[in-house]
Short mmCIF file of C-alpha atoms in Angstrom, two decimals:
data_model
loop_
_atom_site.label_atom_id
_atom_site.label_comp_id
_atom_site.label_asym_id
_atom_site.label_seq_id
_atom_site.Cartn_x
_atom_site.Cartn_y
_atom_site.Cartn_z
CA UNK A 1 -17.95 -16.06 -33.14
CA UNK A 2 -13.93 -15.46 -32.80
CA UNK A 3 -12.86 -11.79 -32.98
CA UNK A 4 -10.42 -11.88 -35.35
CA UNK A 5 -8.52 -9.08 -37.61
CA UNK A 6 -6.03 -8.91 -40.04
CA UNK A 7 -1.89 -9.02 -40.13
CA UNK A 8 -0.11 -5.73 -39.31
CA UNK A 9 2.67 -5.42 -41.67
CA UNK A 10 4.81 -2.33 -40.52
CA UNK A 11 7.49 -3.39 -43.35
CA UNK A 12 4.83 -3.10 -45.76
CA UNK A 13 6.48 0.02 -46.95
CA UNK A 14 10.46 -0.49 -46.67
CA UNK A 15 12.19 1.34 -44.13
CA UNK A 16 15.00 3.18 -45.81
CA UNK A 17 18.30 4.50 -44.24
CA UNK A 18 19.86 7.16 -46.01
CA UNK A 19 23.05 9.17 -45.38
CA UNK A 20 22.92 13.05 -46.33
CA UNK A 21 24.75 15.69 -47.57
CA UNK A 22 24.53 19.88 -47.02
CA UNK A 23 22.89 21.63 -49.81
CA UNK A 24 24.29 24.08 -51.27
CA UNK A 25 22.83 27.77 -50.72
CA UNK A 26 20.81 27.35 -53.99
CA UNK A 27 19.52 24.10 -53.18
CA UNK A 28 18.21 25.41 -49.75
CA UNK A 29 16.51 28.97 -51.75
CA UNK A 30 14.55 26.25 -54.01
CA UNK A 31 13.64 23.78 -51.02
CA UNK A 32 12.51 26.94 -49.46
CA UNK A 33 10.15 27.60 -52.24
CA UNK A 34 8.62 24.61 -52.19
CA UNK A 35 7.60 24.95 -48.86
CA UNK A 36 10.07 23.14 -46.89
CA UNK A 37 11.50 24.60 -43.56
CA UNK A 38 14.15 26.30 -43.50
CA UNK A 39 15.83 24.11 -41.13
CA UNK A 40 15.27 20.99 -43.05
CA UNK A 41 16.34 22.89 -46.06
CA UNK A 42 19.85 22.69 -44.87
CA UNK A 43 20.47 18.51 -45.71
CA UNK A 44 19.16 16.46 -48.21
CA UNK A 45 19.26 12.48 -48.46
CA UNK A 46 22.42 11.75 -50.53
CA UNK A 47 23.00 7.79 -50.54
CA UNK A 48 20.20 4.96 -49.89
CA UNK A 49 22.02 2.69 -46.89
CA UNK A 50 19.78 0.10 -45.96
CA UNK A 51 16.30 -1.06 -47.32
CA UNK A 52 14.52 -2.90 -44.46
CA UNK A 53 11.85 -5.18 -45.83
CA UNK A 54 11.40 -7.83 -43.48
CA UNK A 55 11.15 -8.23 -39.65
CA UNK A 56 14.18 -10.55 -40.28
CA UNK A 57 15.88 -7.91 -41.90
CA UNK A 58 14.86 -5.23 -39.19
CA UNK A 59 15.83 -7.49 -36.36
CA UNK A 60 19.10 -8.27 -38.18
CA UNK A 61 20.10 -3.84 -38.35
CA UNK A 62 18.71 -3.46 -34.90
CA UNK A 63 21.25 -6.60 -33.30
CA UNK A 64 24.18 -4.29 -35.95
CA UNK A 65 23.44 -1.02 -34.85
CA UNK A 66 22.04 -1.55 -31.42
CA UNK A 67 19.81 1.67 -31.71
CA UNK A 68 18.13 3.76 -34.87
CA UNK A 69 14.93 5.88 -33.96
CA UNK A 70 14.54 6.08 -37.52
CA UNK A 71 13.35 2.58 -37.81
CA UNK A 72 11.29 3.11 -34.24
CA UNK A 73 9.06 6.40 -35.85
CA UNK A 74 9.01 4.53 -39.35
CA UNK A 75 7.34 1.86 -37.37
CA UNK A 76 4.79 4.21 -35.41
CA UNK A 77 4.11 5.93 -38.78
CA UNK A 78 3.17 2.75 -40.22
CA UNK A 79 0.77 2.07 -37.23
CA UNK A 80 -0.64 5.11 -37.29
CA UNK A 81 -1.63 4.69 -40.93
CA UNK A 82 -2.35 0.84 -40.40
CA UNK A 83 -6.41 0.25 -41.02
CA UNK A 84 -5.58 -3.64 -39.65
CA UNK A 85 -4.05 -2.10 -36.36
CA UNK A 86 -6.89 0.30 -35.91
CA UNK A 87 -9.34 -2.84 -36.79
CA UNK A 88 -7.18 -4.79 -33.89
CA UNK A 89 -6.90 -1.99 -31.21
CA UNK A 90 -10.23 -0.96 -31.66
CA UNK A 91 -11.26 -5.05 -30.63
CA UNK A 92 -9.86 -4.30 -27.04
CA UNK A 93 -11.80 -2.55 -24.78
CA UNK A 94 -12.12 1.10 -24.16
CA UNK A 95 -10.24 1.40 -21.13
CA UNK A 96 -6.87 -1.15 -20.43
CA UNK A 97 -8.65 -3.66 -17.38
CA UNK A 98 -7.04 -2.76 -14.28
CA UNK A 99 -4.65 -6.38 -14.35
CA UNK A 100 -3.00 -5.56 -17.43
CA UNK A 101 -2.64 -1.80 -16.59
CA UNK A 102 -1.13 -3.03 -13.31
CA UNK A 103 0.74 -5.90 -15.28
CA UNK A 104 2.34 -3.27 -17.92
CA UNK A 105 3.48 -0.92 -15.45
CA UNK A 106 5.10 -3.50 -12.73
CA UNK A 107 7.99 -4.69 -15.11
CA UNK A 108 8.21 -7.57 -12.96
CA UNK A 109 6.39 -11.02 -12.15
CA UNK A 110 3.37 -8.61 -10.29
CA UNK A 111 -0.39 -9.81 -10.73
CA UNK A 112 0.68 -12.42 -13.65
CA UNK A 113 -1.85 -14.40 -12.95
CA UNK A 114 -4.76 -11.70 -12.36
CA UNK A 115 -3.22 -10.41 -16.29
CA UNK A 116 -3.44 -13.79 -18.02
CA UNK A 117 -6.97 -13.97 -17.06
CA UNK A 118 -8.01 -10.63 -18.54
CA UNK A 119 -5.87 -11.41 -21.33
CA UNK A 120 -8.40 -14.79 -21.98
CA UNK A 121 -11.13 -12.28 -21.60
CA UNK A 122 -10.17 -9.12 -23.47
CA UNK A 123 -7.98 -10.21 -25.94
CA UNK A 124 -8.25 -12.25 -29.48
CA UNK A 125 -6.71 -14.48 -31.70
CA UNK A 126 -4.05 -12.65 -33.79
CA UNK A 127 -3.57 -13.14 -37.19
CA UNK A 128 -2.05 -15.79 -38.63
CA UNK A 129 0.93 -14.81 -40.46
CA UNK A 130 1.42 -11.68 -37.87
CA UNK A 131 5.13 -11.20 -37.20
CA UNK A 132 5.66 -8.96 -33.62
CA UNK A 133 9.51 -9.01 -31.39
CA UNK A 134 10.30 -10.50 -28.64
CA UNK A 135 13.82 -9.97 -26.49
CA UNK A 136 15.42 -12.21 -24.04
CA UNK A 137 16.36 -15.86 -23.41
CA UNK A 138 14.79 -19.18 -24.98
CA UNK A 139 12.73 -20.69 -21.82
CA UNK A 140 13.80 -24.65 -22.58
CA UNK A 141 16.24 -26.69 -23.49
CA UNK A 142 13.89 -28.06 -26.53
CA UNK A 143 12.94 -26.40 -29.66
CA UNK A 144 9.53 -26.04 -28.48
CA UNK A 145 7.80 -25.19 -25.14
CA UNK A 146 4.23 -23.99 -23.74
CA UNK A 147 4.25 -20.77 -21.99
CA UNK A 148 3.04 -21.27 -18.27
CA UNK A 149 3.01 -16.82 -18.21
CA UNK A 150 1.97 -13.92 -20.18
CA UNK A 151 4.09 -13.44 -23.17
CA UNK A 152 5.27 -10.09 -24.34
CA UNK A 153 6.20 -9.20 -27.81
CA UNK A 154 6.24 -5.73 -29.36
CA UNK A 155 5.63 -4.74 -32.74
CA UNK A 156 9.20 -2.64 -32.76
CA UNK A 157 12.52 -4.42 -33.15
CA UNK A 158 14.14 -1.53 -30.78
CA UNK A 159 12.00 -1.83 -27.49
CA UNK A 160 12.47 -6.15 -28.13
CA UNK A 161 16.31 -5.07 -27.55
CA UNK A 162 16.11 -2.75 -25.02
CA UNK A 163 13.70 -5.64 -22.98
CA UNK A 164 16.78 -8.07 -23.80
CA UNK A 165 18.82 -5.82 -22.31
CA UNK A 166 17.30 -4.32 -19.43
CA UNK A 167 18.49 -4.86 -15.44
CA UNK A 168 21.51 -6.77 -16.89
CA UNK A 169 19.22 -10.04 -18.66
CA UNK A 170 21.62 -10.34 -21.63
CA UNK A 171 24.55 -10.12 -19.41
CA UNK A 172 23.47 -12.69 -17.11
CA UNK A 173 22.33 -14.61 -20.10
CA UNK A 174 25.48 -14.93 -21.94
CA UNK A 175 23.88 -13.88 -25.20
CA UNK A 176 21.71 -11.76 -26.71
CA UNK A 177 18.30 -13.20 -28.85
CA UNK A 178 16.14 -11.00 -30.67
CA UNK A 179 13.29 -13.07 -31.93
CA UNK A 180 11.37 -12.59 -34.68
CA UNK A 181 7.79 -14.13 -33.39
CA UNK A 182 5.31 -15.03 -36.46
CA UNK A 183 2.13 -16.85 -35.35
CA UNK A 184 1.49 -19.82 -36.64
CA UNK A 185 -2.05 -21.17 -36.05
CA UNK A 186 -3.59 -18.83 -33.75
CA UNK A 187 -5.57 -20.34 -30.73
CA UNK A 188 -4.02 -18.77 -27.48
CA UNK A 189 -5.52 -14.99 -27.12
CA UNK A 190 -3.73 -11.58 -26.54
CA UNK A 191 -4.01 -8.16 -26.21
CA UNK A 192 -2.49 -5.31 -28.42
CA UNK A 193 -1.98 -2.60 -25.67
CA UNK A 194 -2.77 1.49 -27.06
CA UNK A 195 0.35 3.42 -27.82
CA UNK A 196 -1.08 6.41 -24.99
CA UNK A 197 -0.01 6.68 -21.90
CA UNK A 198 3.40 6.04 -19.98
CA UNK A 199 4.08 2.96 -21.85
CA UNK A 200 2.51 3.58 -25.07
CA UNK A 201 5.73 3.42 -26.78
CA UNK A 202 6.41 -0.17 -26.04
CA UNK A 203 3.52 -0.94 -28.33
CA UNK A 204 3.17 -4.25 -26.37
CA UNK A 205 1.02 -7.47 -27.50
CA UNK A 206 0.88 -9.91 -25.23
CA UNK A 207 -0.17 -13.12 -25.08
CA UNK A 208 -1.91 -15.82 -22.60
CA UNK A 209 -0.18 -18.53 -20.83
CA UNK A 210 -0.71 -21.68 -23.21
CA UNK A 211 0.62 -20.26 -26.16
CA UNK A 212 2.67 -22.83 -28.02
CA UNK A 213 6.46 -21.73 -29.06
CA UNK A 214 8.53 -23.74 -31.47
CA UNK A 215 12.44 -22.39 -32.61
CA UNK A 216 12.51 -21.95 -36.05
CA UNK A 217 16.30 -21.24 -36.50
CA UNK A 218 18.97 -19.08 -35.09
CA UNK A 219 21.24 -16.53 -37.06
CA UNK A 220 24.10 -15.39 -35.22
CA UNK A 221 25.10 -11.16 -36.26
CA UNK A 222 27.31 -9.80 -34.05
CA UNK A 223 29.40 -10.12 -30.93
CA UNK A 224 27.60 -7.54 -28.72
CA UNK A 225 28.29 -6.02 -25.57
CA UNK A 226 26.33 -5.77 -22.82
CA UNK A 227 26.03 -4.47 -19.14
CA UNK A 228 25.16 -5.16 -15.64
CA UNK A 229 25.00 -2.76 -12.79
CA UNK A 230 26.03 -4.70 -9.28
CA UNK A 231 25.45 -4.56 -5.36
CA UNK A 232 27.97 -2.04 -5.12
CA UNK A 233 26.64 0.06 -7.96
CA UNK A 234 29.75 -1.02 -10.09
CA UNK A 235 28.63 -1.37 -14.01
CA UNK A 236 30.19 -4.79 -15.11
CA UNK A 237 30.63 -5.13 -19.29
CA UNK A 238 31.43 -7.96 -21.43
CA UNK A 239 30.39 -9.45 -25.06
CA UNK A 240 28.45 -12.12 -25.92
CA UNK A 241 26.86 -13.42 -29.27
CA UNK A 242 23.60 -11.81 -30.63
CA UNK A 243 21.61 -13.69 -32.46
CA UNK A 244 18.29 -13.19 -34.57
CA UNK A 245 16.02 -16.17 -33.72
CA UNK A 246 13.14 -16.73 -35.76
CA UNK A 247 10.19 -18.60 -33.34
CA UNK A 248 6.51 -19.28 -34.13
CA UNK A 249 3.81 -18.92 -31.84
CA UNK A 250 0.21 -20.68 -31.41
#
């Protein structure tokens, strides 16, 4: 019988970003009392900014804002208090198989093949109607490919970007995509990687070679810039269009 467990949602509670305000000495004395810390007696949320509800909407803030921890630790908090992501972790073995620890760390093409291979043998189908992040360039001309590697997604909007962005990909690219992945008729297997460790705060699920990837749409935000650093240790900059793209994956 097929492992299987149910969809993560870490939007299931809205992430909300506020602007605040100084309180006022008799604001703080009464915070105080109630047993806040002083320190975080000194501010107090004034104006509701931004509800985040959807993985569209958080992929959408993180292409406007290019960075917001806040929306990184409201993530983590929801995994932490997720019983599906417990369920789905605790489906992967005890200890990350040597190919995928080897695979995670090498940031590069290293061992692919020995890490799809324990991904078909560790991992399971994930949930249909699981949404997870993915950063970087559509692999085909066509709206819909199979994967011939390991595919990486994330469950946070913010490491997607930074994986867009990283040794100069965007630049080279010409644009920026920040996909929204939602699976869609799960039969290719992958593994949801623990949040310990040196790259625990990737929180990485990544899939087998055969997976099936159709383009949903594309939503362009922003002109963004971007970066590349070359031979001569020069940093090079330019913009390019950012766009949310919305994928499913089977």
């Amino acid at each position: 019988m097929a492992r299987t467990v149910g969809v993560v949602d870490v939007f299931a509670t809205p992430y909300e970003k506020w602007s605040d305000r100084d309180t006022s000495p008799q604001e703080a004395v009464e915070l105080v009392k109630q047993g806040v810390k002083p320190i975080l007696a000194l501010k107090v949320r004034d104006k509701l900014l931004e509800k985040v509800s959807t993985h569209v909407e958080a992929a959408e803030r993180m292409l406007r804002v290019h960075a917001d921890n806040g929306l990184e630790g409201h993530i983590d908090r929801a995994l932490d208090a997720s019983t599906e992501y417990s369920d789905l972790r605790n489906l992967m073995p005890k200890q990350v198989p040597q190919a995928l620890d080897e695979y995670q760390g090498a940031f590069s093409g290293h061992d692919e093949a020995l890490a799809d291979l324990a991904i078909k043998a560790f991992g399971v189908e994930i949930a249909e109607g699981q949404v997870l992040f993915h950063g970087g360039k559509w692999a085909s001309e066509s709206s819909s490919f199979t994967t011939s590697r390991p595919f990486s997604t994330s469950f946070c909007p913010q490491v997607a970007l930074r994986n867009a962005e990283w040794r100069g990909k965007a630049y080279d690219a010409g644009r920026v995509e920040l996909m929204v992945v939602r699976v869609a008729q799960p039969k290719t297997k992958a593994y949801a990687y623990g949040r310990e460790g040196n790259h625990g705060n990737e929180k990485e699920v990544v899939f087998a070679s055969g997976a099936q990837l159709t383009r949903v749409r594309e939503t362009h935000v922003r002109d963004y810039p971007v970066a590349k650093v070359d031979g001569s240790l020069r940093t090079q900059k330019k913009v390019v269009p950012a766009y949310v793209v919305e994928v499913e994956i089977s």
